Coordinates of C-alpha atoms in Angstrom, one line a residue:
M133 CA -4.9 2.6 21.5
R134 CA -7.1 -0.4 20.4
H135 CA -6.4 -2.4 17.4
I136 CA -8.6 -4.8 15.5
L137 CA -7.3 -7.0 12.6
V138 CA -9.4 -8.1 9.9
T139 CA -8.5 -10.5 6.9
L140 CA -10.8 -11.3 4.0
V141 CA -9.8 -14.7 2.5
V142 CA -11.0 -16.2 -0.7
A143 CA -10.5 -19.9 -1.1
L144 CA -10.9 -21.0 -4.8
V145 CA -10.2 -24.0 -6.8
V146 CA -8.0 -23.2 -9.7
P147 CA -8.9 -24.6 -12.9
P148 CA -6.3 -26.7 -15.1
V149 CA -3.9 -24.6 -17.2
S150 CA -4.9 -24.3 -21.0
A151 CA -4.0 -22.1 -23.9
A152 CA -4.1 -18.3 -23.0
H153 CA -6.3 -15.9 -25.0
F154 CA -7.5 -12.4 -24.4
G155 CA -10.6 -12.2 -22.3
Q156 CA -13.2 -9.9 -21.1
C157 CA -11.9 -10.2 -17.4
S158 CA -8.3 -10.1 -16.1
T159 CA -6.5 -10.7 -12.8
V160 CA -4.0 -12.6 -11.0
G161 CA -3.6 -15.2 -8.4
P162 CA -6.3 -17.8 -7.0
N163 CA -9.1 -15.3 -6.7
F164 CA -10.7 -16.3 -10.0
T165 CA -13.4 -18.7 -11.0
V166 CA -15.1 -20.1 -14.1
H167 CA -18.5 -18.5 -14.8
G168 CA -21.0 -20.9 -13.1
D169 CA -18.8 -22.0 -10.4
P170 CA -19.0 -21.0 -6.9
I171 CA -17.0 -18.4 -4.8
S172 CA -16.1 -19.3 -1.3
Y173 CA -15.3 -16.3 1.1
T174 CA -13.7 -16.5 4.6
I175 CA -13.8 -13.7 6.6
T176 CA -11.5 -13.6 9.6
V177 CA -11.7 -10.8 12.3
R178 CA -9.1 -10.8 15.2
T179 CA -8.6 -8.4 18.2
V180 CA -5.1 -7.6 19.0
S181 CA -4.6 -5.8 22.4
S182 CA -8.2 -5.0 23.7
T183 CA -11.7 -6.4 23.8
A184 CA -14.4 -5.5 21.4
P185 CA -17.7 -5.9 23.3
S186 CA -20.2 -5.0 20.5
A187 CA -18.2 -6.2 17.3
S188 CA -20.1 -6.6 14.0
I189 CA -19.3 -8.0 10.7
V190 CA -21.5 -7.0 7.8
D191 CA -21.2 -8.3 4.1
Q192 CA -23.8 -7.3 1.8
L193 CA -23.5 -9.4 -1.3
P194 CA -22.5 -7.7 -4.6
P195 CA -25.0 -7.6 -7.4
G196 CA -25.0 -10.8 -9.7
V197 CA -24.1 -13.3 -7.1
E198 CA -26.4 -15.3 -5.0
F199 CA -26.0 -16.8 -1.4
I200 CA -25.9 -20.8 -1.5
P201 CA -28.2 -22.0 1.4
G202 CA -26.5 -24.1 4.1
S203 CA -22.9 -22.8 3.3
L204 CA -22.8 -20.3 6.2
S205 CA -20.6 -21.3 9.3
C206 CA -19.0 -19.2 12.0
S207 CA -16.7 -19.7 14.8
G208 CA -15.0 -17.9 17.7
G209 CA -16.2 -15.1 19.9
A210 CA -19.4 -14.9 21.8
G211 CA -22.0 -14.3 19.2
G212 CA -23.7 -15.7 16.0
C213 CA -24.0 -15.4 12.3
A214 CA -26.9 -15.1 9.9
Y215 CA -28.0 -14.7 6.4
D216 CA -30.9 -12.0 5.8
E217 CA -32.3 -12.7 2.3
P218 CA -34.3 -9.6 1.7
S219 CA -31.1 -7.4 2.1
R220 CA -28.9 -10.0 0.7
T221 CA -26.5 -9.7 4.0
V222 CA -24.3 -11.9 5.9
S223 CA -23.5 -10.7 9.3
W224 CA -22.0 -11.6 12.7
N225 CA -22.6 -9.9 15.8
G226 CA -21.3 -10.5 19.4
S227 CA -18.4 -9.8 21.6
M228 CA -14.6 -10.6 21.4
T229 CA -12.0 -10.8 24.1
V230 CA -8.3 -9.9 23.7
S231 CA -6.7 -11.9 20.9
D232 CA -9.9 -13.3 20.0
T233 CA -10.5 -14.4 16.5
V234 CA -14.0 -14.8 14.5
V235 CA -14.4 -16.7 11.3
V236 CA -17.2 -16.5 9.0
S237 CA -17.4 -18.7 5.9
F238 CA -20.0 -19.0 3.1
S239 CA -20.2 -19.4 -0.5
V240 CA -22.1 -17.7 -3.5
T241 CA -22.9 -19.0 -6.9
T242 CA -22.0 -17.1 -10.1
E243 CA -24.4 -18.7 -12.3
T244 CA -26.8 -15.5 -12.2
L245 CA -24.1 -13.2 -13.5
P246 CA -25.3 -12.3 -17.1
D247 CA -21.4 -12.3 -18.4
P248 CA -18.1 -12.9 -17.3
G249 CA -16.4 -9.9 -15.3
Y250 CA -15.5 -8.5 -12.0
V251 CA -17.2 -9.3 -8.8
T252 CA -16.1 -7.1 -5.8
N253 CA -17.2 -8.1 -2.3
E254 CA -16.9 -5.5 0.4
V255 CA -16.8 -6.2 4.4
V256 CA -17.2 -4.0 7.1
A257 CA -16.0 -4.8 10.6
D258 CA -17.0 -2.3 13.3
D259 CA -17.1 -1.9 17.1
P260 CA -18.1 1.4 18.8
G261 CA -14.7 3.1 19.6
F262 CA -13.0 1.6 16.7
D263 CA -12.4 2.9 13.2
A264 CA -14.8 1.0 10.9
L265 CA -12.6 -1.0 8.5
L266 CA -13.7 -1.6 5.0
M267 CA -12.2 -4.7 3.3
S268 CA -12.7 -5.7 -0.3
R269 CA -12.0 -8.8 -2.5
T270 CA -12.3 -8.8 -6.2
T271 CA -12.8 -11.9 -8.1
C272 CA -12.5 -12.3 -11.9
V273 CA -15.3 -14.5 -13.0
H274 CA -14.1 -15.8 -16.6
R275 CA -14.8 -18.2 -19.2
S276 CA -12.8 -21.6 -19.0
G277 CA -9.4 -21.3 -20.5
E278 CA -8.8 -17.7 -19.8
Q279 CA -5.5 -18.3 -17.9
A280 CA -1.7 -18.6 -18.3
V281 CA 1.4 -19.2 -16.2
L282 CA 4.1 -16.7 -15.4
G283 CA 6.5 -16.5 -18.2
P284 CA 9.8 -18.5 -17.9
I285 CA 12.9 -16.9 -16.3
F286 CA 15.6 -15.9 -18.7
P287 CA 18.9 -14.3 -18.3
I288 CA 19.4 -10.6 -19.5
S289 CA 23.1 -10.3 -18.5
N290 CA 25.7 -12.0 -16.3
H291 CA 27.4 -9.8 -13.8
G292 CA 29.9 -9.5 -11.1
S293 CA 29.0 -9.1 -7.6
G294 CA 25.5 -7.6 -8.1
W295 CA 22.9 -5.4 -9.7
Y296 CA 23.2 -2.0 -7.8
Q297 CA 19.7 -0.7 -8.7
G298 CA 18.9 1.5 -5.7
W299 CA 15.5 2.9 -6.1
S300 CA 15.6 4.0 -9.6
N301 CA 13.5 2.5 -12.5
G302 CA 16.0 0.5 -14.5
V303 CA 13.6 -0.7 -17.3
Y304 CA 11.2 1.1 -19.5
W305 CA 8.9 0.1 -22.6
N306 CA 10.0 2.0 -25.8
S307 CA 6.9 2.4 -27.8
V308 CA 8.8 3.4 -30.9
S309 CA 11.2 0.4 -31.3
E310 CA 8.5 -1.7 -29.4
T311 CA 11.2 -3.1 -27.1
Y312 CA 12.0 -2.9 -23.3
V313 CA 15.1 -1.0 -22.6
A314 CA 16.9 -2.3 -19.3
A315 CA 19.8 -0.7 -17.6
W316 CA 21.8 -1.7 -14.6
I317 CA 25.2 -1.5 -13.0
R318 CA 27.8 -4.0 -13.5
S319 CA 30.9 -4.2 -11.2
D320 CA 34.3 -5.6 -11.9
Y321 CA 34.0 -8.3 -9.2
P322 CA 36.0 -9.3 -7.2
T323 CA 38.1 -5.9 -7.5
N324 CA 35.0 -3.8 -7.2
S325 CA 36.9 -0.6 -8.0
N326 CA 34.8 0.2 -11.1
Y327 CA 30.9 0.2 -11.5
E328 CA 29.6 0.9 -15.1
V329 CA 26.3 1.5 -16.7
Q330 CA 25.0 -1.1 -19.0
A331 CA 22.0 -1.5 -21.0
V332 CA 20.2 -3.7 -23.4
T333 CA 16.8 -4.3 -25.3
V334 CA 14.5 -7.2 -24.8
D335 CA 11.6 -7.6 -27.2
P336 CA 8.2 -8.8 -26.2
E337 CA 8.9 -12.4 -27.0
G338 CA 12.2 -12.3 -24.7
A339 CA 14.7 -12.0 -27.2
V340 CA 17.7 -10.1 -25.8
G341 CA 19.8 -7.5 -27.8
V342 CA 23.4 -6.7 -27.6
V343 CA 24.6 -5.3 -24.2
Q344 CA 25.8 -1.7 -24.6
H345 CA 28.4 0.0 -22.3
V346 CA 26.7 3.4 -21.4
S347 CA 29.1 4.7 -18.9
T348 CA 32.9 5.1 -18.9
G349 CA 33.3 2.5 -16.0
Q350 CA 33.8 4.7 -12.9
V351 CA 31.9 4.2 -9.7
D352 CA 28.4 4.6 -11.2
E353 CA 25.3 3.7 -9.6
Q354 CA 21.5 3.8 -9.5
P355 CA 20.6 4.0 -13.2
S356 CA 17.2 5.2 -14.4
V357 CA 15.7 5.2 -17.9
A358 CA 12.9 6.7 -20.0
C359 CA 12.1 6.7 -23.6
S360 CA 10.8 9.3 -25.8
E361 CA 7.4 8.3 -27.7
V362 CA 8.4 10.5 -30.7
S363 CA 12.1 9.7 -31.7
G364 CA 12.6 6.6 -29.6
N365 CA 15.7 8.0 -27.9
C366 CA 16.2 6.9 -24.3
L367 CA 17.8 8.9 -21.5
V368 CA 19.8 6.9 -18.8
A369 CA 20.7 9.0 -15.9
W370 CA 22.8 7.8 -12.9
S371 CA 24.8 8.8 -9.8
R372 CA 28.5 9.1 -10.3
R373 CA 31.0 9.1 -7.0
E374 CA 33.6 11.6 -7.3
P375 CA 37.4 10.8 -7.2
A376 CA 38.8 10.3 -3.7
P377 CA 39.4 12.0 -1.3
S378 CA 36.0 13.4 -2.1
I379 CA 32.9 11.6 -0.6
N380 CA 30.5 13.5 -2.8
S381 CA 28.7 12.4 -6.0
D382 CA 27.2 13.9 -9.2
V383 CA 24.6 13.1 -11.7
Y384 CA 25.2 12.1 -15.2
A385 CA 23.3 11.0 -18.3
R386 CA 23.4 9.7 -21.8
L387 CA 21.1 9.4 -24.7
L388 CA 20.6 5.9 -26.1
G389 CA 19.3 5.2 -29.7
S390 CA 18.3 2.1 -31.5
G391 CA 19.2 -1.1 -29.8
A392 CA 20.1 1.0 -26.8
A393 CA 23.4 2.2 -28.5
P394 CA 24.8 5.3 -27.0
L395 CA 24.3 8.7 -28.7
G396 CA 27.0 10.9 -28.3
S397 CA 28.9 11.4 -25.1
E398 CA 27.8 11.1 -21.5
F399 CA 27.1 14.6 -19.9
A400 CA 26.5 15.8 -16.5
I401 CA 23.1 16.8 -15.2
Y402 CA 24.6 18.4 -12.3
Q403 CA 28.3 18.6 -11.3
G404 CA 29.2 20.5 -8.2
S405 CA 29.6 20.8 -4.5
G406 CA 27.9 18.5 -2.1
H407 CA 26.2 15.1 -2.9
Q408 CA 23.8 14.8 -5.8
G409 CA 22.2 11.3 -6.3
N410 CA 19.3 8.8 -6.3
P411 CA 18.3 10.1 -10.0
D412 CA 15.0 9.2 -11.7
V413 CA 13.9 9.8 -15.2
A414 CA 10.4 10.6 -16.4
Y415 CA 9.1 11.3 -19.7
N416 CA 6.9 14.2 -20.9
S417 CA 4.9 13.4 -24.0
A418 CA 3.4 16.7 -24.4
L419 CA 6.7 18.4 -24.7
D420 CA 8.8 15.3 -25.8
E421 CA 11.4 15.6 -23.2
F422 CA 12.8 14.1 -20.2
L423 CA 12.6 15.2 -16.5
V424 CA 15.6 14.0 -14.4
T425 CA 14.9 14.3 -10.7
Y426 CA 17.5 13.9 -7.9
E427 CA 18.4 15.0 -4.3
N428 CA 21.0 17.3 -3.0
R429 CA 22.8 16.7 0.3
W430 CA 25.0 19.6 1.4
A431 CA 27.8 19.6 3.9
S432 CA 25.5 21.8 6.3
G433 CA 23.2 18.8 6.6
L434 CA 20.5 20.3 4.4
R435 CA 18.7 18.0 2.0
D436 CA 16.6 19.2 -0.9
V437 CA 15.3 18.0 -4.2
V438 CA 15.7 19.3 -7.7
A439 CA 14.6 18.7 -11.3
Q440 CA 16.3 19.1 -14.6
R441 CA 14.5 19.3 -18.1
V442 CA 16.2 17.4 -20.9
R443 CA 15.2 17.6 -24.6
A444 CA 14.6 14.3 -26.0
S445 CA 15.9 14.7 -29.6
D446 CA 19.4 15.8 -28.6
G447 CA 19.9 15.8 -24.9
A448 CA 20.1 19.6 -24.6
L449 CA 19.6 20.7 -20.9
L450 CA 16.6 23.0 -20.6
T451 CA 15.4 24.7 -17.2
W452 CA 16.4 23.6 -13.8
A453 CA 14.3 24.0 -10.8
N454 CA 14.8 23.6 -7.1
V455 CA 11.7 21.8 -6.2
A456 CA 11.5 22.1 -2.4
T457 CA 14.1 23.0 0.2
G458 CA 14.1 24.3 3.9
S459 CA 15.5 24.2 7.3
D460 CA 12.5 22.5 8.6
G461 CA 13.7 19.0 7.5
G462 CA 15.3 17.1 4.8
R463 CA 13.8 16.3 1.5
T464 CA 14.9 13.0 -0.5
S465 CA 13.8 10.3 -3.0
L466 CA 12.3 12.6 -5.5
R467 CA 10.1 10.8 -8.1
A468 CA 7.8 12.3 -10.9
A469 CA 4.8 11.1 -13.2
H470 CA 3.6 13.1 -15.9
L471 CA -0.2 13.8 -17.0
A472 CA -0.1 14.5 -20.6
G473 CA -3.8 15.9 -20.7
R474 CA -2.6 18.6 -18.3
D475 CA 1.0 18.8 -19.1
Q476 CA 1.9 18.7 -15.4
Y477 CA 4.0 16.4 -13.1
L478 CA 3.2 15.3 -9.7
L479 CA 6.6 15.4 -7.8
V480 CA 6.7 13.1 -4.6
Y481 CA 9.4 12.8 -2.1
N482 CA 10.2 12.0 1.6
F483 CA 10.2 14.6 4.1
T484 CA 12.0 14.1 7.4
P485 CA 11.4 16.9 10.0
T486 CA 13.8 18.2 12.3
A487 CA 11.3 17.1 15.0
G488 CA 8.5 14.7 14.4
D489 CA 7.7 11.8 12.2
P490 CA 8.6 11.4 8.5
E491 CA 6.0 12.2 5.8
I492 CA 5.4 11.8 2.2
R493 CA 4.9 15.1 0.5
A494 CA 4.3 16.3 -3.1
K495 CA 3.8 19.2 -5.5
I496 CA 2.0 19.7 -8.6
A497 CA 4.3 21.3 -11.3
P498 CA 3.6 22.4 -14.8
G499 CA 5.7 20.7 -17.6
H500 CA 8.2 23.7 -17.9
L501 CA 8.6 23.8 -14.0
G502 CA 7.7 27.3 -13.8
G503 CA 6.8 28.5 -10.2
V504 CA 7.4 24.9 -8.5
S505 CA 9.9 26.3 -6.0
P506 CA 7.6 28.6 -4.2
A507 CA 4.5 26.4 -4.6
P508 CA 3.0 24.9 -1.5
E509 CA 3.7 21.4 -0.5
M510 CA 0.9 18.7 -0.1
T511 CA 1.0 16.0 2.5
I512 CA 0.3 12.6 1.0
A513 CA 0.8 10.6 4.3
S514 CA 1.8 11.6 7.6
T515 CA -0.3 9.3 10.3
L516 CA 2.1 6.6 10.7
T517 CA 5.6 6.5 12.2
S518 CA 8.1 5.9 9.3
Y519 CA 7.7 6.5 5.5
E520 CA 10.2 6.0 2.8
S521 CA 10.9 5.4 -1.1
P522 CA 7.9 6.8 -2.6
A523 CA 7.1 6.1 -6.2
V524 CA 4.1 7.4 -8.6
A525 CA 2.4 6.8 -11.8
A526 CA -0.5 8.5 -13.7
I527 CA -3.3 7.5 -16.0
D528 CA -6.2 9.5 -17.3
D529 CA -6.7 12.3 -14.5
D530 CA -5.2 10.4 -11.6
Y531 CA -1.9 9.6 -10.1
L532 CA -1.1 6.8 -7.8
V533 CA 1.5 7.3 -5.0
V534 CA 3.1 4.3 -3.2
W535 CA 5.6 4.1 -0.3
S536 CA 6.9 1.6 2.4
H537 CA 6.2 2.4 5.9
L538 CA 6.7 1.0 9.4
D539 CA 4.0 1.6 12.0
V540 CA 4.3 2.2 15.8
S541 CA 4.0 -1.7 16.2
N542 CA 6.9 -2.3 14.0
V543 CA 4.8 -3.7 11.3
G544 CA 6.2 -2.9 7.9
G545 CA 4.1 -2.7 4.7
I546 CA 3.4 -1.0 1.4
R547 CA 0.7 1.6 1.1
A548 CA -0.7 3.8 -1.7
R549 CA -2.9 7.0 -2.2
R550 CA -4.6 8.4 -5.1
V551 CA -4.1 12.1 -6.2
S552 CA -6.4 13.9 -8.6
G553 CA -5.1 15.7 -11.6
D554 CA -6.2 19.0 -9.6
G555 CA -3.7 18.0 -7.0
S556 CA -6.2 16.9 -4.3
P557 CA -5.4 13.8 -2.4
Q558 CA -8.1 11.2 -2.2
G559 CA -9.2 8.4 0.1
P560 CA -7.8 7.8 3.7
A561 CA -5.2 10.4 5.2
G562 CA -2.8 7.6 5.7
G563 CA -3.4 5.9 2.2
F564 CA -4.7 2.2 1.9
R565 CA -2.9 -1.0 2.4
V566 CA -1.4 -2.8 -0.4
S567 CA 0.4 -5.3 1.6
E568 CA 1.4 -5.8 5.1
F569 CA 2.6 -8.6 7.5
E570 CA 1.4 -9.1 11.0
Q571 CA 5.0 -8.7 12.1
N572 CA 8.2 -6.8 11.6
V573 CA 9.6 -7.7 8.2
V574 CA 12.7 -5.9 7.3
A575 CA 12.5 -5.7 3.5
Y576 CA 9.2 -4.2 2.6
S577 CA 11.1 -1.8 0.6
V578 CA 11.7 -0.3 -2.9
P579 CA 8.1 -0.1 -3.9
L580 CA 7.5 0.5 -7.8
V581 CA 4.4 1.3 -9.7
E582 CA 3.4 1.2 -13.4
F583 CA 0.2 1.4 -15.3
A584 CA -0.5 -1.9 -16.8
G585 CA -3.2 -1.6 -19.2
Q586 CA -6.7 -3.0 -18.6
Q587 CA -5.7 -4.5 -15.1
G588 CA -4.7 -0.9 -13.7
F589 CA -1.7 -0.1 -11.7
L590 CA 0.8 -2.9 -11.1
V591 CA 2.6 -2.2 -7.4
G592 CA 5.7 -4.1 -6.7
W593 CA 8.2 -4.4 -3.9
D594 CA 11.2 -6.2 -2.3
H595 CA 9.4 -8.6 0.2
D596 CA 11.2 -10.7 2.9
D597 CA 9.8 -14.2 3.6
A598 CA 7.8 -14.2 6.7
A599 CA 9.4 -17.3 8.0
T600 CA 13.1 -16.6 6.8
P601 CA 13.6 -12.8 6.9
T602 CA 16.9 -13.2 5.3
Q603 CA 15.2 -14.6 2.0
E604 CA 13.9 -12.2 -0.2
D605 CA 11.2 -12.5 -2.9
L606 CA 9.6 -10.0 -5.3
H607 CA 6.0 -9.4 -4.7
G608 CA 3.2 -7.4 -6.6
R609 CA -0.4 -6.5 -6.5
F610 CA -2.9 -4.5 -8.7
V611 CA -4.8 -1.3 -7.8
E612 CA -7.6 -0.5 -10.3
P613 CA -7.7 3.2 -11.5
G614 CA -10.2 5.3 -9.5
M615 CA -10.2 2.8 -6.5
D616 CA -8.9 3.6 -3.0
H617 CA -8.1 -0.1 -2.2
A618 CA -6.0 -2.9 -3.7
S619 CA -7.6 -5.4 -5.7
F620 CA -7.0 -9.1 -6.5
T621 CA -4.3 -11.2 -4.8
E622 CA -0.8 -10.1 -3.6
F623 CA 1.4 -12.4 -5.7
P624 CA 5.2 -13.3 -6.1
T625 CA 6.6 -12.2 -9.4
W626 CA 9.7 -14.0 -8.2
A627 CA 9.6 -16.6 -5.4
T628 CA 12.8 -19.1 -5.8
I629 CA 15.1 -20.6 -3.6
D630 CA 17.7 -18.0 -4.0
W631 CA 17.6 -14.3 -3.3
D632 CA 15.4 -12.4 -5.4
F633 CA 15.7 -8.6 -4.8
F634 CA 16.1 -5.2 -6.6
G635 CA 13.1 -5.9 -8.6
H636 CA 12.1 -3.6 -11.5
F637 CA 9.4 -3.7 -14.2
A638 CA 8.0 -1.8 -17.1
C639 CA 4.6 -2.2 -18.8
R640 CA 3.0 -1.9 -22.1
R641 CA -0.6 -0.7 -22.4
T642 CA -1.6 -4.1 -23.7
G643 CA -0.9 -5.4 -20.2
Q644 CA 2.5 -7.2 -20.7
C645 CA 5.1 -6.2 -18.1
L646 CA 8.7 -7.3 -18.1
S647 CA 9.9 -7.9 -14.5
L648 CA 13.6 -7.8 -13.7
R649 CA 15.5 -8.9 -10.6
D650 CA 19.2 -9.2 -9.5
G651 CA 19.7 -12.9 -9.2
M652 CA 22.6 -14.8 -8.0
T653 CA 24.6 -14.8 -11.2
G654 CA 23.2 -11.8 -13.2
I655 CA 20.1 -9.8 -14.3
D656 CA 17.3 -12.1 -15.0
G657 CA 13.8 -11.3 -16.8
R658 CA 10.4 -12.7 -16.7
F659 CA 7.2 -11.4 -18.4
V660 CA 4.2 -10.6 -16.2
W661 CA 0.9 -10.6 -18.0
A662 CA -1.6 -8.2 -16.4
W663 CA -4.5 -9.2 -18.5
L664 CA -4.0 -13.0 -17.9
V665 CA -4.4 -15.3 -14.9
F666 CA -1.5 -16.6 -13.0
A667 CA -2.0 -20.3 -12.2
H668 CA 0.8 -21.2 -10.1
G669 CA 3.1 -19.7 -7.6
F670 CA 0.7 -18.9 -4.8
D671 CA 0.2 -20.2 -1.2
E672 CA -3.7 -20.4 -1.0
G673 CA -5.2 -19.2 2.2
T674 CA -2.2 -17.0 3.2
F675 CA -3.4 -13.6 2.0
E676 CA -1.7 -11.3 4.6
G677 CA -2.3 -8.3 1.9
W678 CA -6.0 -8.3 3.1
S679 CA -5.2 -7.8 6.7
Q680 CA -5.2 -4.5 8.3
V681 CA -4.6 -3.0 11.7
V682 CA -6.9 0.0 12.6
G683 CA -6.4 2.1 15.7
A684 CA -9.2 3.8 17.6
T685 CA -9.0 7.0 19.4
P686 CA -7.9 6.5 23.0

């Protein structure tokens, strides 16, 4: 197997911070420039374990920008670069040895752009015998002053030993009360015999409400929350360990009303034999109800995934469905996203076969879940070594599925793939890269995805520091709707001297997102503005999110 590594890097000068205002163009990171200023591109191509005797790099400039004469330079390999004015193309052609690196740099002017907006530059690196690699870099060309810093960190709630959030979505935007609702687990540290679910509201200005006790203080874990767009009621679901000597767990839930105050008593979504856990809550706006998805683990070793409908007005249990099961392997980590226009869900989950490599699988299901059990499974991703922790979001007539993976070279990362509303997977069979290091990084994990308004989908994940793998940060990156590649710069939503992990976020359609993390002393919050520019918190020139390893056929 031969590999080629390509990194497209944009080095920009960040303008001074000024007052923020809503602009025509929105982005994050250092890949933005003021209208009229130049954009500088640096394309790095590196072979990994084999030669590339007939390598090429082709960059046809996007409309609206003009090549700056005299700005082109290249180094490495045995070849040369040139700019062809009639075709508006920068290119490099030559040969590369093992572990060779070619760097091509040049600049373009944005003076000829008629208005501020997006500029997406695409580069193709190729060599006979390799898979051609398409890399893209989107730059926001904006008017001076369209920028803002990340919001300040503010405490949500103090806790004992940790925020045991797992893979569930612990924060949601309540469009009726116009507040975020956050749910987490608080332990009675240092005893650690009880874990209870707590919840609180946070308004768009960062004002925190009264902390509410949701569960009865047993061993409760992995809370997830969603809110009705009609009544404003929210449903929190969680996993509860059964009393010893049982090693099983059940799924419980409770409705919340105004101010996240509990409505009525907690109730069981499922309470029976085996282990039921890892719940997640999705909202169905067409039927005004919730869908609680979770996984079963039976004593026989069989693992399947199921879903339960819950009425939003009063918490009544509606129909239940076994989504997928079989003796061919285990199915876990079920997540759902709802398309209102079709009143349907995309249900995504891990599939671990009895023999072979794990996959990400999915099913399309109607809002009432009828016929989902016998419906055929679709494969979202199956071309790499290991997959886990899928998440999914929807907008218009598209879903975006994200997951963490580990490839044959022990390289961890986050990938994504679109699925159209008719149930057809789009783009590359293995999905596209959202972020990936060039080394094994343990905590590329717990990916999340939310639609964040004008900017598109915000993908986030737990991210180990490259130099200090025990130091975790929370990173994010945007994927524009309808695109089969990530856009803009990977950025840290949290990057402090202490550990930042179990990150979760919820977004409004205006573009504001509330990002939460389990800090050293409690749950902390921070606002992420999807339609504004982040002016700090980045290490320019280290854009591993643009690097990609592509394997050729032997």
